[in-house]
């Protein structure tokens, strides 16, 4: 064990003792059963939907128990850090309604950036060193690689332990010599003597888990020569979650195997252990098998995909809540959003991400919105992702709202054609003359099986007799009259009664008008379309086909 003077010489004189932090961050006064949870992303420049998923569950458990949820940015890996990650997080969290209950760096439990908590970690590491529960390790990269090589050769478990832990029991003199030579070092945890015993804990999602106990003398503080002198995840997790008074750690399943490490550290520091819930990763169906949603292969792994596609937040949240708790998968969206999530309902195997299911929820969500809300949301989306469409929408705001009113006026005939804001241009773009390509070719395939000459004649006749009408039936009567003038049946009953008398069904004629007005043989209600376009535009479009 190193003497105290040597240990203390490694740290600034004014570094406080752990007691200081204990009183700086006192236990929280919260109602019985309140959960304090956190989301602790690393700023690697990519916000994974699985992160939002875990954060959403953590936030929900805190909210519904009268507790606290916060976000702590784990920026201790300076090499992997990406410059604008902070703004990426901000954008993703804002979109998905992930809102920390506390964020003030000077507040009772701040700061929330690990790089700003360096002194705290140092206090605890100094304490562990003073107590002989940690040691300095001067092993070079090459020496560690040689150890790993030898372990492979003799088929020993990898790690820094037993005879492969050269600095664990180094003498004070050996350490002093290295320090004097200015050799860089890391601080390692002195793992308890390995007895071969198994380590066991109860995971709040996965139940009892038994695994080998830890024997590795893992790193607590990374290389001393790369200031800031930052902690490893293991140390930062234990110290922060203790001092920030977290009551429940929700994190990815990949951390299950580190629990023995973390428990040893909690115990060595004299902290109470914190319950864990390890969340299974989201999966993707690939052929007949399932695999983890991949950052490299699957666009839907990134939150940017949901934002850029323009799925409404409530739809994505309701969908994710259904993945978290299967009982919420098939209930109305409002209920899925309101009902508390529970850990008991979380699956041990990962949930499958299915964008088709998300799209169907999104159609319901958008279908229930009023025209103005849809118009506002589409406009806001377009400002960022489709500037050309945005400027068209912006040019005449009243017209834009009327467009989105089509089939959104009443309760029964709600349109469910949009799953995302990016669908809007294809579905509604035709309303805007500057985005609409006139249909001028009478042989155009979209017009269906009608003779080109006949199509021209129908269009010309329509324009000649066109009248706008406040009444839907009266408006459609003119399409029927048009059909009859050209030898088509006025309706299905007539056609059925005397098939030989007609050249075909009314639909053939209606399709000509529909395609001329909308560019597609599938469109919203024609009368509503015509009312929004106005009679001049109706005549211009159909007239273009008349030649
Ligand atoms: N920064 C860690 C990660 O992104 C956090 C794990 C945790 O929540 O403790 O995996």
XYZ file of C-alpha atoms and ligand atoms in Angstrom:
557
model
C 0.000 0.000 0.000
C 1.246 3.427 -0.919
C 1.740 5.940 1.812
C -0.658 8.776 2.140
C 1.803 11.511 1.239
C 2.562 9.864 -2.059
C -1.112 9.354 -2.881
C -1.959 12.939 -1.974
C 0.875 14.291 -4.065
C -0.934 13.051 -7.170
C -3.901 15.342 -6.596
C -4.377 19.056 -6.021
C -4.095 20.145 -2.405
C -7.529 21.690 -2.383
C -9.288 18.545 -3.587
C -12.121 17.921 -1.128
C -12.669 14.657 0.711
C -15.677 12.474 -0.196
C -17.579 13.854 2.786
C -17.751 17.184 1.002
C -19.579 15.659 -1.954
C -21.833 13.661 0.298
C -23.121 16.860 1.842
C -23.062 18.807 -1.420
C -25.414 16.137 -2.854
C -27.629 15.079 0.044
C -30.273 12.364 -0.283
C -33.354 13.696 -2.020
C -36.546 14.361 -0.181
C -39.097 12.533 -2.247
C -42.300 10.662 -1.521
C -42.083 6.963 -0.704
C -41.764 4.911 -3.880
C -40.625 7.823 -6.056
C -38.059 6.813 -8.653
C -35.069 8.889 -9.626
C -33.997 7.788 -13.102
C -31.647 9.087 -15.709
C -30.646 8.746 -19.310
C -26.889 8.728 -19.768
C -25.973 8.913 -23.439
C -22.477 9.221 -24.798
C -22.012 12.069 -27.284
C -20.973 10.042 -30.302
C -22.985 12.032 -32.820
C -25.633 9.417 -33.433
C -28.857 9.281 -31.452
C -30.141 5.723 -31.572
C -33.896 5.144 -31.368
C -33.097 2.542 -28.709
C -31.735 5.377 -26.580
C -34.939 7.335 -26.936
C -36.814 4.147 -26.085
C -34.870 3.598 -22.868
C -35.072 7.278 -21.950
C -38.817 7.272 -22.503
C -39.276 4.374 -20.104
C -36.978 5.981 -17.531
C -38.838 9.281 -17.764
C -42.210 7.585 -17.491
C -41.263 5.639 -14.356
C -40.041 8.832 -12.708
C -43.067 10.905 -13.712
C -45.660 8.397 -12.625
C -44.010 7.815 -9.267
C -43.609 11.486 -8.409
C -39.842 11.220 -8.857
C -37.181 12.895 -10.957
C -35.740 12.189 -14.381
C -32.561 13.790 -15.690
C -30.102 13.460 -18.543
C -26.390 13.089 -17.887
C -24.036 13.331 -20.808
C -21.231 10.797 -20.556
C -18.497 12.712 -22.307
C -15.511 10.986 -20.792
C -14.365 9.418 -24.012
C -12.901 12.466 -25.669
C -11.639 10.450 -28.617
C -15.127 9.334 -29.651
C -16.826 12.642 -28.994
C -18.466 14.429 -31.895
C -18.625 18.187 -31.914
C -22.314 18.919 -32.442
C -23.705 16.029 -30.403
C -25.156 18.382 -27.840
C -27.402 19.962 -30.440
C -28.301 16.552 -31.839
C -29.419 15.412 -28.426
C -31.357 18.603 -27.895
C -33.183 18.160 -31.169
C -33.975 14.480 -30.591
C -35.144 15.069 -27.045
C -37.297 18.024 -28.050
C -38.918 15.994 -30.808
C -39.674 13.050 -28.578
C -40.704 14.995 -25.504
C -37.820 13.787 -23.396
C -37.456 16.488 -20.855
C -35.139 16.474 -17.915
C -36.717 17.626 -14.663
C -33.437 19.197 -13.621
C -30.583 20.487 -15.741
C -29.012 23.443 -13.938
C -25.272 22.739 -13.737
C -25.138 24.684 -10.479
C -28.313 23.134 -9.124
C -28.510 20.663 -6.250
C -27.351 17.668 -8.319
C -25.507 19.256 -11.222
C -23.472 19.485 -13.319
C -24.852 17.024 -15.851
C -21.788 16.749 -18.039
C -19.343 14.202 -16.694
C -16.374 16.177 -17.940
C -17.428 18.895 -15.479
C -17.462 16.451 -12.574
C -13.778 15.563 -12.744
C -12.948 16.730 -9.219
C -15.641 14.523 -7.748
C -14.168 11.402 -9.295
C -10.695 12.415 -8.164
C -11.834 12.726 -4.545
C -13.131 9.175 -4.569
C -10.145 7.732 -6.371
C -7.767 9.407 -3.947
C -9.767 7.875 -1.121
C -9.595 4.406 -2.660
C -5.842 4.818 -3.120
C -5.416 5.986 0.458
C -7.279 2.883 1.625
C -5.292 0.562 -0.627
C -8.424 -0.292 -2.649
C -6.879 1.066 -5.805
C -3.348 1.155 -7.192
C -1.277 2.862 -9.825
C -0.475 0.854 -12.910
C 2.412 1.797 -15.179
C 2.051 -1.091 -17.593
C 2.589 0.145 -21.108
C 0.351 -0.638 -24.038
C 2.961 -3.094 -25.303
C 3.205 -4.875 -21.962
C -0.563 -5.238 -21.791
C -0.656 -6.578 -25.330
C 2.012 -9.136 -24.408
C -0.020 -10.236 -21.388
C -3.121 -10.633 -23.550
C -1.096 -12.643 -26.046
C 0.191 -14.979 -23.378
C -3.317 -15.414 -21.962
C -4.534 -16.448 -25.383
C -1.677 -18.894 -25.687
C -2.448 -20.640 -22.404
C -6.206 -20.208 -22.856
C -6.552 -18.151 -19.693
C -9.415 -15.738 -19.179
C -8.408 -12.294 -20.453
C -7.975 -9.501 -17.960
C -5.675 -7.894 -15.447
C -5.721 -10.292 -12.514
C -3.681 -12.863 -10.599
C -0.246 -13.331 -12.120
C -1.259 -11.019 -14.937
C -1.587 -8.018 -12.650
C 1.994 -6.730 -12.526
C 1.399 -3.511 -10.611
C -1.221 -4.703 -8.141
C 1.334 -5.403 -5.440
C 4.167 -3.147 -6.502
C 6.196 -1.609 -3.727
C 6.220 2.038 -2.822
C 9.789 2.267 -4.115
C 8.871 0.853 -7.526
C 6.039 3.296 -7.855
C 8.157 6.244 -6.772
C 10.791 5.370 -9.322
C 8.251 5.401 -12.111
C 6.728 8.664 -10.945
C 10.128 10.274 -10.779
C 10.822 9.140 -14.320
C 7.562 10.835 -15.329
C 5.983 7.607 -16.564
C 2.285 7.839 -17.380
C -0.060 5.607 -15.407
C -3.682 4.676 -14.866
C -5.439 4.020 -11.592
C -6.875 0.538 -11.252
C -9.348 -0.917 -8.807
C -7.903 -3.545 -6.500
C -10.465 -6.286 -7.057
C -11.249 -8.378 -3.968
C -9.445 -11.732 -3.735
C -11.143 -14.022 -6.206
C -12.790 -16.953 -4.427
C -14.525 -18.438 -7.433
C -17.879 -17.538 -5.947
C -20.678 -16.564 -8.316
C -22.184 -13.131 -8.215
C -25.921 -12.802 -8.251
C -28.437 -9.994 -8.405
C -32.087 -9.457 -9.244
C -32.609 -7.463 -12.392
C -35.936 -5.671 -12.378
C -36.704 -6.783 -15.931
C -34.805 -10.018 -16.261
C -35.127 -11.510 -12.794
C -32.283 -13.252 -10.982
C -29.024 -13.301 -12.879
C -26.027 -15.309 -11.768
C -22.623 -14.866 -13.307
C -18.924 -15.190 -12.513
C -17.740 -12.626 -10.036
C -15.252 -10.037 -11.195
C -11.553 -10.653 -10.725
C -10.305 -8.004 -13.112
C -8.399 -5.068 -11.636
C -10.222 -2.701 -13.944
C -9.272 0.881 -14.690
C -10.849 3.709 -12.686
C -8.974 6.732 -14.022
C -7.644 6.782 -17.539
C -4.088 7.697 -18.509
C -2.603 10.390 -16.309
C -0.857 12.128 -19.187
C -3.995 12.862 -21.175
C -5.602 15.671 -19.239
C -8.404 16.023 -18.331
C -7.788 13.028 -16.150
C -11.071 11.314 -16.774
C -12.853 8.366 -15.186
C -13.898 5.179 -16.918
C -17.584 4.432 -17.340
C -17.429 2.033 -14.363
C -16.242 4.675 -11.935
C -18.365 7.505 -13.295
C -21.523 5.406 -13.286
C -21.111 4.340 -9.677
C -20.068 7.735 -8.309
C -22.589 9.763 -10.276
C -25.591 7.534 -9.778
C -24.807 7.457 -6.065
C -24.327 11.203 -5.626
C -27.129 12.145 -7.993
C -29.251 9.907 -5.821
C -30.572 7.699 -8.568
C -32.878 4.963 -7.296
C -33.166 2.887 -10.438
C -30.615 2.443 -13.216
C -32.194 1.652 -16.583
C -29.604 0.889 -19.220
C -28.863 -1.332 -22.188
C -28.535 -5.061 -21.782
C -24.899 -4.947 -22.851
C -24.071 -3.791 -19.322
C -25.417 -6.884 -17.530
C -22.008 -8.532 -17.500
C -20.504 -5.465 -15.815
C -22.784 -5.658 -12.802
C -20.277 -7.623 -10.678
C -17.709 -4.887 -11.389
C -20.152 -2.197 -10.385
C -21.236 -3.987 -7.241
C -17.637 -4.353 -6.097
C -17.156 -0.673 -6.629
C -20.335 0.316 -4.784
C -19.191 -1.833 -1.883
C -15.620 -0.518 -1.859
C -16.858 3.058 -1.810
C -19.365 2.311 0.936
C -22.318 3.224 -1.280
C -25.652 1.521 -1.180
C -26.163 -0.606 -4.319
C -28.736 0.732 -6.764
C -31.260 -1.584 -8.437
C -30.743 -2.258 -12.133
C -33.140 -2.825 -14.994
C -31.383 -3.886 -18.185
C -33.381 -3.130 -21.311
C -33.245 -5.587 -24.212
C -32.166 -4.023 -27.515
C -34.672 -3.264 -30.249
C -34.645 -5.838 -33.012
C -35.156 -5.950 -36.726
C -36.655 -8.796 -38.700
C -34.314 -10.015 -41.414
C -35.701 -12.898 -43.384
C -36.719 -15.491 -40.861
C -34.365 -14.287 -38.147
C -34.117 -11.301 -35.892
C -31.073 -9.197 -35.198
C -30.239 -6.022 -33.318
C -31.292 -2.850 -35.049
C -28.063 -1.724 -36.626
C -26.721 1.779 -36.722
C -24.913 1.018 -39.962
C -27.546 -0.971 -41.824
C -30.935 0.308 -40.698
C -32.007 3.901 -41.278
C -34.740 3.438 -38.678
C -32.069 2.943 -36.005
C -31.459 6.680 -36.030
C -33.854 9.188 -34.517
C -33.112 11.389 -37.534
C -35.058 8.948 -39.681
C -38.251 9.579 -37.689
C -37.730 13.322 -37.645
C -36.855 13.606 -41.335
C -39.691 11.338 -42.412
C -41.957 13.443 -40.262
C -43.745 10.884 -38.143
C -45.721 12.797 -35.552
C -44.176 12.536 -32.134
C -47.270 11.040 -30.501
C -47.348 8.250 -33.051
C -43.720 7.329 -32.464
C -44.116 7.549 -28.705
C -47.313 5.489 -28.703
C -45.570 2.971 -30.908
C -42.503 2.765 -28.663
C -44.728 2.438 -25.611
C -46.430 -0.511 -27.262
C -43.013 -2.082 -27.796
C -42.080 -1.494 -24.162
C -45.350 -2.809 -22.748
C -47.211 -5.133 -25.099
C -50.536 -4.348 -23.419
C -50.303 -0.837 -24.920
C -49.678 -2.043 -28.477
C -53.297 -2.193 -29.527
C -55.056 0.413 -27.440
C -56.029 3.882 -28.700
C -53.107 6.274 -28.950
C -54.332 8.552 -26.160
C -54.480 5.598 -23.814
C -51.076 4.298 -24.885
C -49.619 7.717 -24.097
C -51.388 8.128 -20.769
C -51.059 4.747 -19.117
C -47.985 4.265 -16.956
C -45.295 1.913 -18.208
C -44.143 -0.851 -15.899
C -40.896 -2.803 -15.782
C -42.844 -6.031 -15.215
C -44.329 -5.677 -18.682
C -40.978 -5.186 -20.390
C -39.833 -8.205 -22.359
C -36.635 -10.089 -21.684
C -36.165 -10.511 -25.432
C -36.007 -7.396 -27.541
C -39.024 -5.901 -29.259
C -39.217 -5.887 -33.028
C -39.281 -2.533 -34.785
C -41.873 -2.577 -37.548
C -42.258 0.663 -39.464
C -45.472 -0.559 -41.116
C -47.103 -0.762 -37.702
C -45.734 2.677 -36.855
C -47.182 4.038 -40.104
C -50.624 2.696 -39.306
C -50.560 4.341 -35.874
C -49.339 7.545 -37.488
C -52.250 7.500 -39.941
C -54.664 7.340 -37.025
C -52.872 10.138 -35.218
C -52.848 12.415 -38.265
C -56.410 11.400 -39.117
C -57.541 12.689 -35.735
C -55.862 16.084 -36.156
C -57.766 19.056 -37.486
C -56.883 20.662 -40.785
C -55.082 23.618 -39.292
C -52.913 21.431 -37.080
C -52.007 19.226 -40.034
C -51.275 22.264 -42.157
C -49.044 23.752 -39.449
C -47.184 20.500 -38.908
C -46.614 19.886 -42.610
C -45.418 23.473 -43.033
C -43.016 23.222 -40.116
C -41.642 19.931 -41.434
C -41.277 21.315 -44.961
C -39.402 24.414 -43.753
C -36.634 22.076 -42.690
C -36.812 19.180 -45.128
C -38.487 20.410 -48.325
C -37.881 24.153 -48.787
C -39.553 24.266 -52.195
C -42.774 22.813 -50.817
C -42.476 25.106 -47.801
C -42.372 28.240 -49.911
C -45.451 27.110 -51.811
C -47.316 26.434 -48.571
C -46.200 29.763 -47.168
C -47.274 31.774 -50.214
C -50.981 31.646 -49.425
C -51.586 30.376 -45.895
C -55.369 30.518 -46.135
C -55.357 28.458 -49.306
C -53.002 25.972 -47.638
C -55.359 25.444 -44.740
C -58.268 24.949 -47.153
C -56.261 22.282 -48.924
C -55.773 20.369 -45.717
C -59.465 20.738 -44.957
C -60.309 18.395 -47.808
C -61.962 15.343 -46.277
C -61.042 16.583 -42.855
C -64.215 18.572 -42.320
C -66.445 15.954 -40.760
C -66.079 13.176 -38.267
C -66.972 10.252 -40.536
C -64.959 10.790 -43.653
C -61.575 11.484 -42.091
C -58.703 11.099 -44.490
C -56.108 8.555 -43.477
C -53.715 9.079 -46.320
C -50.794 10.531 -44.409
C -48.479 8.474 -42.239
C -45.852 11.189 -42.075
C -45.403 14.807 -43.108
C -43.175 13.725 -45.960
C -46.235 12.039 -47.543
C -47.990 15.389 -47.826
C -46.372 16.611 -51.001
C -47.401 13.506 -52.951
C -50.897 13.579 -51.501
C -51.607 17.344 -51.569
C -49.041 18.882 -53.869
C -51.424 18.787 -56.839
C -53.578 21.460 -55.251
C -50.842 24.009 -55.799
C -50.658 25.172 -59.418
C -46.909 25.691 -59.265
C -46.382 22.052 -58.285
C -48.940 20.651 -60.679
C -48.070 19.395 -64.160
C -51.074 19.804 -66.437
C -52.275 16.619 -68.108
C -52.305 17.514 -71.799
C -51.808 14.190 -73.553
C -55.154 12.446 -74.207
C -53.296 9.152 -74.585
C -51.854 9.503 -71.067
C -51.988 6.115 -69.320
C -53.443 7.576 -66.167
C -56.641 8.352 -68.063
C -57.480 4.666 -68.284
C -59.020 2.723 -71.107
C -60.642 5.550 -72.993
C -60.047 6.435 -76.586
C -57.841 9.592 -76.774
C -60.290 11.418 -79.037
C -63.096 10.590 -76.632
C -61.020 11.794 -73.693
C -60.486 15.162 -75.420
C -64.161 15.449 -76.226
C -65.186 14.632 -72.651
C -62.776 17.257 -71.320
C -63.962 19.925 -73.748
C -67.605 19.191 -72.991
C -66.941 19.337 -69.244
C -65.351 22.777 -69.521
C -68.131 24.107 -71.719
C -70.855 23.129 -69.253
C -68.909 23.488 -66.020
C -70.714 25.009 -63.067
C -69.429 25.267 -59.555
C -71.916 24.108 -56.980
C -72.289 24.450 -53.242
C -74.148 21.206 -53.268
C -72.202 17.986 -53.647
C -75.008 16.013 -55.307
C -75.733 18.814 -57.761
C -72.042 18.997 -58.626
C -71.844 15.297 -59.297
C -75.029 15.448 -61.354
C -73.044 17.302 -64.000
C -70.568 14.417 -64.214
C -73.506 12.060 -64.713
C -74.965 14.286 -67.402
C -71.564 14.448 -69.046
C -71.332 10.652 -69.007
C -74.745 10.261 -70.555
C -73.985 12.787 -73.299
C -71.033 10.619 -74.260
C -72.920 7.350 -74.128
C -71.786 6.149 -70.679
C -74.109 4.946 -67.937
C -75.228 7.517 -65.311
C -74.803 4.890 -62.576
C -74.232 1.194 -61.808
C -77.943 0.309 -61.622
C -78.620 1.617 -65.136
C -75.592 -0.170 -66.515
C -76.679 -3.426 -64.927
C -80.221 -3.110 -66.274
C -79.244 -2.333 -69.872
C -75.539 -3.110 -70.411
C -75.830 -3.078 -74.207
C -77.126 0.459 -74.189
C -73.935 2.018 -72.775
C -70.298 2.268 -73.806
C -69.242 1.674 -70.247
C -69.578 2.797 -66.637
C -69.683 6.354 -65.341
C -66.254 5.768 -63.817
C -64.556 6.008 -67.203
C -65.722 9.584 -67.645
C -65.150 10.522 -64.019
C -61.575 9.258 -64.286
C -60.846 11.654 -67.132
C -61.960 14.579 -64.993
C -60.211 13.234 -61.906
C -56.880 12.784 -63.653
C -57.132 16.172 -65.338
C -57.796 17.845 -61.983
C -55.449 15.894 -59.728
C -52.961 14.056 -61.909
C -53.996 10.752 -60.401
C -56.793 8.242 -60.816
C -56.973 8.062 -57.032
C -57.789 11.288 -55.280
C -59.859 12.811 -52.536
C -63.501 13.631 -53.153
C -63.660 15.480 -56.492
C -66.289 17.975 -55.454
C -64.134 19.030 -52.494
C -61.081 19.217 -54.724
C -62.940 21.378 -57.239
C -64.178 23.736 -54.548
C -60.686 24.307 -53.231
C -59.211 24.784 -56.720
C -61.937 27.248 -57.748
C -63.686 27.290 -61.120
C -60.936 29.130 -63.027
C -58.352 26.554 -62.093
C -60.787 23.706 -62.752
C -61.395 25.058 -66.256
C -57.691 25.609 -66.841
C -56.760 22.037 -65.871
C -59.518 20.224 -67.708
C -59.185 22.665 -70.587
C -55.541 21.689 -70.978
C -56.632 18.170 -71.796
C -59.329 19.391 -74.175
C -56.475 20.773 -76.287
N -23.030 6.011 -21.618
C -23.503 4.667 -21.411
C -24.038 4.132 -22.721
O -24.313 4.931 -23.595
C -24.601 4.726 -20.376
C -25.048 3.438 -19.787
C -25.903 3.810 -18.595
O -27.045 4.221 -18.797
O -25.413 3.713 -17.459
O -24.180 2.955 -22.905
